[in-house]
């Protein structure tokens, strides 16, 4: 998922997105185009799949990169 998709899912409320993920709002601003892997995976779980983590997030999060 892109950061913009995550923000849109929470009605363009970066503050709410930050609260849901458990970070400061300033952290959301620092994500760039994509949220960090662990946040993508958390958002996918919390939204019951409405937001989809990038497929390679799981590999990186588990440290399985070759």
JSON list of N, CA, C and O in Angstrom, two decimals, residues 29-63:
[
{"chain": "A", "resi": 29, "resn": "UNK", "atom": "N", "xyz": [4.26, 11.64, 8.38]},
{"chain": "A", "resi": 29, "resn": "UNK", "atom": "CA", "xyz": [4.80, 12.56, 7.37]},
{"chain": "A", "resi": 29, "resn": "UNK", "atom": "C", "xyz": [6.17, 12.10, 6.86]},
{"chain": "A", "resi": 29, "resn": "UNK", "atom": "O", "xyz": [6.54, 12.39, 5.73]},
{"chain": "A", "resi": 30, "resn": "UNK", "atom": "N", "xyz": [6.89, 11.35, 7.67]},
{"chain": "A", "resi": 30, "resn": "UNK", "atom": "CA", "xyz": [8.24, 10.93, 7.27]},
{"chain": "A", "resi": 30, "resn": "UNK", "atom": "C", "xyz": [8.26, 9.63, 6.48]},
{"chain": "A", "resi": 30, "resn": "UNK", "atom": "O", "xyz": [9.31, 9.21, 6.02]},
{"chain": "A", "resi": 31, "resn": "UNK", "atom": "N", "xyz": [7.11, 8.97, 6.30]},
{"chain": "A", "resi": 31, "resn": "UNK", "atom": "CA", "xyz": [7.09, 7.68, 5.63]},
{"chain": "A", "resi": 31, "resn": "UNK", "atom": "C", "xyz": [7.48, 7.71, 4.16]},
{"chain": "A", "resi": 31, "resn": "UNK", "atom": "O", "xyz": [7.96, 6.72, 3.64]},
{"chain": "A", "resi": 32, "resn": "UNK", "atom": "N", "xyz": [7.27, 8.78, 3.48]},
{"chain": "A", "resi": 32, "resn": "UNK", "atom": "CA", "xyz": [7.54, 8.79, 2.05]},
{"chain": "A", "resi": 32, "resn": "UNK", "atom": "C", "xyz": [6.41, 8.12, 1.29]},
{"chain": "A", "resi": 32, "resn": "UNK", "atom": "O", "xyz": [5.27, 8.12, 1.73]},
{"chain": "A", "resi": 33, "resn": "UNK", "atom": "N", "xyz": [6.73, 7.50, 0.16]},
{"chain": "A", "resi": 33, "resn": "UNK", "atom": "CA", "xyz": [5.69, 6.92, -0.69]},
{"chain": "A", "resi": 33, "resn": "UNK", "atom": "C", "xyz": [5.03, 5.69, -0.06]},
{"chain": "A", "resi": 33, "resn": "UNK", "atom": "O", "xyz": [3.84, 5.44, -0.27]},
{"chain": "A", "resi": 34, "resn": "UNK", "atom": "N", "xyz": [5.80, 4.92, 0.69]},
{"chain": "A", "resi": 34, "resn": "UNK", "atom": "CA", "xyz": [5.28, 3.69, 1.30]},
{"chain": "A", "resi": 34, "resn": "UNK", "atom": "C", "xyz": [5.53, 3.69, 2.81]},
{"chain": "A", "resi": 34, "resn": "UNK", "atom": "O", "xyz": [6.64, 4.03, 3.25]},
{"chain": "A", "resi": 35, "resn": "UNK", "atom": "N", "xyz": [4.55, 3.25, 3.60]},
{"chain": "A", "resi": 35, "resn": "UNK", "atom": "CA", "xyz": [4.80, 3.08, 5.04]},
{"chain": "A", "resi": 35, "resn": "UNK", "atom": "C", "xyz": [5.84, 1.98, 5.25]},
{"chain": "A", "resi": 35, "resn": "UNK", "atom": "O", "xyz": [5.98, 1.09, 4.40]},
{"chain": "A", "resi": 36, "resn": "UNK", "atom": "N", "xyz": [6.54, 2.02, 6.38]},
{"chain": "A", "resi": 36, "resn": "UNK", "atom": "CA", "xyz": [7.47, 0.93, 6.68]},
{"chain": "A", "resi": 36, "resn": "UNK", "atom": "C", "xyz": [6.74, -0.42, 6.70]},
{"chain": "A", "resi": 36, "resn": "UNK", "atom": "O", "xyz": [5.53, -0.49, 6.98]},
{"chain": "A", "resi": 37, "resn": "UNK", "atom": "N", "xyz": [7.49, -1.48, 6.43]},
{"chain": "A", "resi": 37, "resn": "UNK", "atom": "CA", "xyz": [6.91, -2.81, 6.33]},
{"chain": "A", "resi": 37, "resn": "UNK", "atom": "C", "xyz": [6.05, -3.18, 7.53]},
{"chain": "A", "resi": 37, "resn": "UNK", "atom": "O", "xyz": [4.93, -3.65, 7.38]},
{"chain": "A", "resi": 38, "resn": "UNK", "atom": "N", "xyz": [6.57, -2.97, 8.73]},
{"chain": "A", "resi": 38, "resn": "UNK", "atom": "CA", "xyz": [5.82, -3.40, 9.92]},
{"chain": "A", "resi": 38, "resn": "UNK", "atom": "C", "xyz": [4.49, -2.65, 10.04]},
{"chain": "A", "resi": 38, "resn": "UNK", "atom": "O", "xyz": [3.49, -3.21, 10.49]},
{"chain": "A", "resi": 39, "resn": "UNK", "atom": "N", "xyz": [4.45, -1.40, 9.59]},
{"chain": "A", "resi": 39, "resn": "UNK", "atom": "CA", "xyz": [3.21, -0.63, 9.64]},
{"chain": "A", "resi": 39, "resn": "UNK", "atom": "C", "xyz": [2.24, -1.08, 8.55]},
{"chain": "A", "resi": 39, "resn": "UNK", "atom": "O", "xyz": [1.03, -1.13, 8.77]},
{"chain": "A", "resi": 40, "resn": "UNK", "atom": "N", "xyz": [2.78, -1.42, 7.39]},
{"chain": "A", "resi": 40, "resn": "UNK", "atom": "CA", "xyz": [1.91, -1.96, 6.33]},
{"chain": "A", "resi": 40, "resn": "UNK", "atom": "C", "xyz": [1.24, -3.25, 6.80]},
{"chain": "A", "resi": 40, "resn": "UNK", "atom": "O", "xyz": [0.03, -3.44, 6.62]},
{"chain": "A", "resi": 41, "resn": "UNK", "atom": "N", "xyz": [2.01, -4.12, 7.40]},
{"chain": "A", "resi": 41, "resn": "UNK", "atom": "CA", "xyz": [1.46, -5.39, 7.86]},
{"chain": "A", "resi": 41, "resn": "UNK", "atom": "C", "xyz": [0.43, -5.18, 8.97]},
{"chain": "A", "resi": 41, "resn": "UNK", "atom": "O", "xyz": [-0.61, -5.83, 8.99]},
{"chain": "A", "resi": 42, "resn": "UNK", "atom": "N", "xyz": [0.71, -4.25, 9.86]},
{"chain": "A", "resi": 42, "resn": "UNK", "atom": "CA", "xyz": [-0.24, -3.94, 10.94]},
{"chain": "A", "resi": 42, "resn": "UNK", "atom": "C", "xyz": [-1.53, -3.37, 10.38]},
{"chain": "A", "resi": 42, "resn": "UNK", "atom": "O", "xyz": [-2.63, -3.76, 10.79]},
{"chain": "A", "resi": 43, "resn": "UNK", "atom": "N", "xyz": [-1.41, -2.44, 9.42]},
{"chain": "A", "resi": 43, "resn": "UNK", "atom": "CA", "xyz": [-2.60, -1.84, 8.82]},
{"chain": "A", "resi": 43, "resn": "UNK", "atom": "C", "xyz": [-3.42, -2.87, 8.05]},
{"chain": "A", "resi": 43, "resn": "UNK", "atom": "O", "xyz": [-4.65, -2.84, 8.09]},
{"chain": "A", "resi": 44, "resn": "UNK", "atom": "N", "xyz": [-2.76, -3.79, 7.37]},
{"chain": "A", "resi": 44, "resn": "UNK", "atom": "CA", "xyz": [-3.49, -4.84, 6.67]},
{"chain": "A", "resi": 44, "resn": "UNK", "atom": "C", "xyz": [-4.30, -5.66, 7.66]},
{"chain": "A", "resi": 44, "resn": "UNK", "atom": "O", "xyz": [-5.47, -5.96, 7.43]},
{"chain": "A", "resi": 45, "resn": "UNK", "atom": "N", "xyz": [-3.69, -6.00, 8.79]},
{"chain": "A", "resi": 45, "resn": "UNK", "atom": "CA", "xyz": [-4.38, -6.79, 9.81]},
{"chain": "A", "resi": 45, "resn": "UNK", "atom": "C", "xyz": [-5.52, -6.00, 10.45]},
{"chain": "A", "resi": 45, "resn": "UNK", "atom": "O", "xyz": [-6.64, -6.50, 10.57]},
{"chain": "A", "resi": 46, "resn": "UNK", "atom": "N", "xyz": [-5.24, -4.75, 10.82]},
{"chain": "A", "resi": 46, "resn": "UNK", "atom": "CA", "xyz": [-6.26, -3.94, 11.49]},
{"chain": "A", "resi": 46, "resn": "UNK", "atom": "C", "xyz": [-7.45, -3.61, 10.61]},
{"chain": "A", "resi": 46, "resn": "UNK", "atom": "O", "xyz": [-8.57, -3.45, 11.10]},
{"chain": "A", "resi": 47, "resn": "UNK", "atom": "N", "xyz": [-7.20, -3.49, 9.30]},
{"chain": "A", "resi": 47, "resn": "UNK", "atom": "CA", "xyz": [-8.30, -3.16, 8.37]},
{"chain": "A", "resi": 47, "resn": "UNK", "atom": "C", "xyz": [-8.92, -4.42, 7.77]},
{"chain": "A", "resi": 47, "resn": "UNK", "atom": "O", "xyz": [-9.73, -4.32, 6.86]},
{"chain": "A", "resi": 48, "resn": "UNK", "atom": "N", "xyz": [-8.51, -5.58, 8.29]},
{"chain": "A", "resi": 48, "resn": "UNK", "atom": "CA", "xyz": [-9.03, -6.87, 7.81]},
{"chain": "A", "resi": 48, "resn": "UNK", "atom": "C", "xyz": [-8.89, -7.01, 6.29]},
{"chain": "A", "resi": 48, "resn": "UNK", "atom": "O", "xyz": [-9.79, -7.49, 5.60]},
{"chain": "A", "resi": 49, "resn": "UNK", "atom": "N", "xyz": [-7.74, -6.52, 5.78]},
{"chain": "A", "resi": 49, "resn": "UNK", "atom": "CA", "xyz": [-7.43, -6.68, 4.37]},
{"chain": "A", "resi": 49, "resn": "UNK", "atom": "C", "xyz": [-7.92, -5.57, 3.46]},
{"chain": "A", "resi": 49, "resn": "UNK", "atom": "O", "xyz": [-7.68, -5.62, 2.26]},
{"chain": "A", "resi": 50, "resn": "UNK", "atom": "N", "xyz": [-8.61, -4.58, 4.01]},
{"chain": "A", "resi": 50, "resn": "UNK", "atom": "CA", "xyz": [-9.05, -3.46, 3.17]},
{"chain": "A", "resi": 50, "resn": "UNK", "atom": "C", "xyz": [-7.83, -2.73, 2.60]},
{"chain": "A", "resi": 50, "resn": "UNK", "atom": "O", "xyz": [-7.86, -2.27, 1.47]},
{"chain": "A", "resi": 51, "resn": "UNK", "atom": "N", "xyz": [-6.77, -2.64, 3.40]},
{"chain": "A", "resi": 51, "resn": "UNK", "atom": "CA", "xyz": [-5.48, -2.13, 2.92]},
{"chain": "A", "resi": 51, "resn": "UNK", "atom": "C", "xyz": [-4.57, -3.34, 2.79]},
{"chain": "A", "resi": 51, "resn": "UNK", "atom": "O", "xyz": [-4.53, -4.19, 3.68]},
{"chain": "A", "resi": 52, "resn": "UNK", "atom": "N", "xyz": [-3.88, -3.45, 1.68]},
{"chain": "A", "resi": 52, "resn": "UNK", "atom": "CA", "xyz": [-3.02, -4.59, 1.41]},
{"chain": "A", "resi": 52, "resn": "UNK", "atom": "C", "xyz": [-1.55, -4.18, 1.47]},
{"chain": "A", "resi": 52, "resn": "UNK", "atom": "O", "xyz": [-1.13, -3.25, 0.78]},
{"chain": "A", "resi": 53, "resn": "UNK", "atom": "N", "xyz": [-0.79, -4.89, 2.29]},
{"chain": "A", "resi": 53, "resn": "UNK", "atom": "CA", "xyz": [0.66, -4.66, 2.35]},
{"chain": "A", "resi": 53, "resn": "UNK", "atom": "C", "xyz": [1.29, -5.11, 1.04]},
{"chain": "A", "resi": 53, "resn": "UNK", "atom": "O", "xyz": [0.80, -6.04, 0.39]},
{"chain": "A", "resi": 54, "resn": "UNK", "atom": "N", "xyz": [2.37, -4.46, 0.67]},
{"chain": "A", "resi": 54, "resn": "UNK", "atom": "CA", "xyz": [3.12, -4.88, -0.51]},
{"chain": "A", "resi": 54, "resn": "UNK", "atom": "C", "xyz": [3.60, -6.32, -0.26]},
{"chain": "A", "resi": 54, "resn": "UNK", "atom": "O", "xyz": [4.01, -6.65, 0.86]},
{"chain": "A", "resi": 55, "resn": "UNK", "atom": "N", "xyz": [3.53, -7.19, -1.26]},
{"chain": "A", "resi": 55, "resn": "UNK", "atom": "CA", "xyz": [3.88, -8.61, -1.06]},
{"chain": "A", "resi": 55, "resn": "UNK", "atom": "C", "xyz": [5.28, -8.82, -0.46]},
{"chain": "A", "resi": 55, "resn": "UNK", "atom": "O", "xyz": [5.45, -9.69, 0.38]},
{"chain": "A", "resi": 56, "resn": "UNK", "atom": "N", "xyz": [6.23, -8.02, -0.86]},
{"chain": "A", "resi": 56, "resn": "UNK", "atom": "CA", "xyz": [7.60, -8.21, -0.35]},
{"chain": "A", "resi": 56, "resn": "UNK", "atom": "C", "xyz": [7.78, -7.76, 1.09]},
{"chain": "A", "resi": 56, "resn": "UNK", "atom": "O", "xyz": [8.80, -8.05, 1.72]},
{"chain": "A", "resi": 57, "resn": "UNK", "atom": "N", "xyz": [6.78, -7.09, 1.67]},
{"chain": "A", "resi": 57, "resn": "UNK", "atom": "CA", "xyz": [6.86, -6.66, 3.07]},
{"chain": "A", "resi": 57, "resn": "UNK", "atom": "C", "xyz": [7.05, -7.84, 4.01]},
{"chain": "A", "resi": 57, "resn": "UNK", "atom": "O", "xyz": [7.84, -7.77, 4.95]},
{"chain": "A", "resi": 58, "resn": "UNK", "atom": "N", "xyz": [6.32, -8.89, 3.77]},
{"chain": "A", "resi": 58, "resn": "UNK", "atom": "CA", "xyz": [6.41, -10.06, 4.64]},
{"chain": "A", "resi": 58, "resn": "UNK", "atom": "C", "xyz": [7.81, -10.65, 4.62]},
{"chain": "A", "resi": 58, "resn": "UNK", "atom": "O", "xyz": [8.36, -11.00, 5.66]},
{"chain": "A", "resi": 59, "resn": "UNK", "atom": "N", "xyz": [8.39, -10.74, 3.45]},
{"chain": "A", "resi": 59, "resn": "UNK", "atom": "CA", "xyz": [9.73, -11.29, 3.30]},
{"chain": "A", "resi": 59, "resn": "UNK", "atom": "C", "xyz": [10.73, -10.42, 4.07]},
{"chain": "A", "resi": 59, "resn": "UNK", "atom": "O", "xyz": [11.54, -10.92, 4.85]},
{"chain": "A", "resi": 60, "resn": "UNK", "atom": "N", "xyz": [10.65, -9.12, 3.87]},
{"chain": "A", "resi": 60, "resn": "UNK", "atom": "CA", "xyz": [11.58, -8.21, 4.56]},
{"chain": "A", "resi": 60, "resn": "UNK", "atom": "C", "xyz": [11.34, -8.21, 6.06]},
{"chain": "A", "resi": 60, "resn": "UNK", "atom": "O", "xyz": [12.30, -8.24, 6.85]},
{"chain": "A", "resi": 61, "resn": "UNK", "atom": "N", "xyz": [10.08, -8.17, 6.49]},
{"chain": "A", "resi": 61, "resn": "UNK", "atom": "CA", "xyz": [9.76, -8.14, 7.91]},
{"chain": "A", "resi": 61, "resn": "UNK", "atom": "C", "xyz": [10.24, -9.40, 8.64]},
{"chain": "A", "resi": 61, "resn": "UNK", "atom": "O", "xyz": [10.63, -9.33, 9.80]},
{"chain": "A", "resi": 62, "resn": "UNK", "atom": "N", "xyz": [10.21, -10.51, 7.95]},
{"chain": "A", "resi": 62, "resn": "UNK", "atom": "CA", "xyz": [10.66, -11.77, 8.55]},
{"chain": "A", "resi": 62, "resn": "UNK", "atom": "C", "xyz": [12.17, -12.00, 8.39]},
{"chain": "A", "resi": 62, "resn": "UNK", "atom": "O", "xyz": [12.70, -12.98, 8.87]},
{"chain": "A", "resi": 63, "resn": "UNK", "atom": "N", "xyz": [12.82, -11.08, 7.68]},
{"chain": "A", "resi": 63, "resn": "UNK", "atom": "CA", "xyz": [14.26, -11.20, 7.48]},
{"chain": "A", "resi": 63, "resn": "UNK", "atom": "C", "xyz": [14.65, -12.34, 6.56]},
{"chain": "A", "resi": 63, "resn": "UNK", "atom": "O", "xyz": [15.70, -12.94, 6.71]}
]
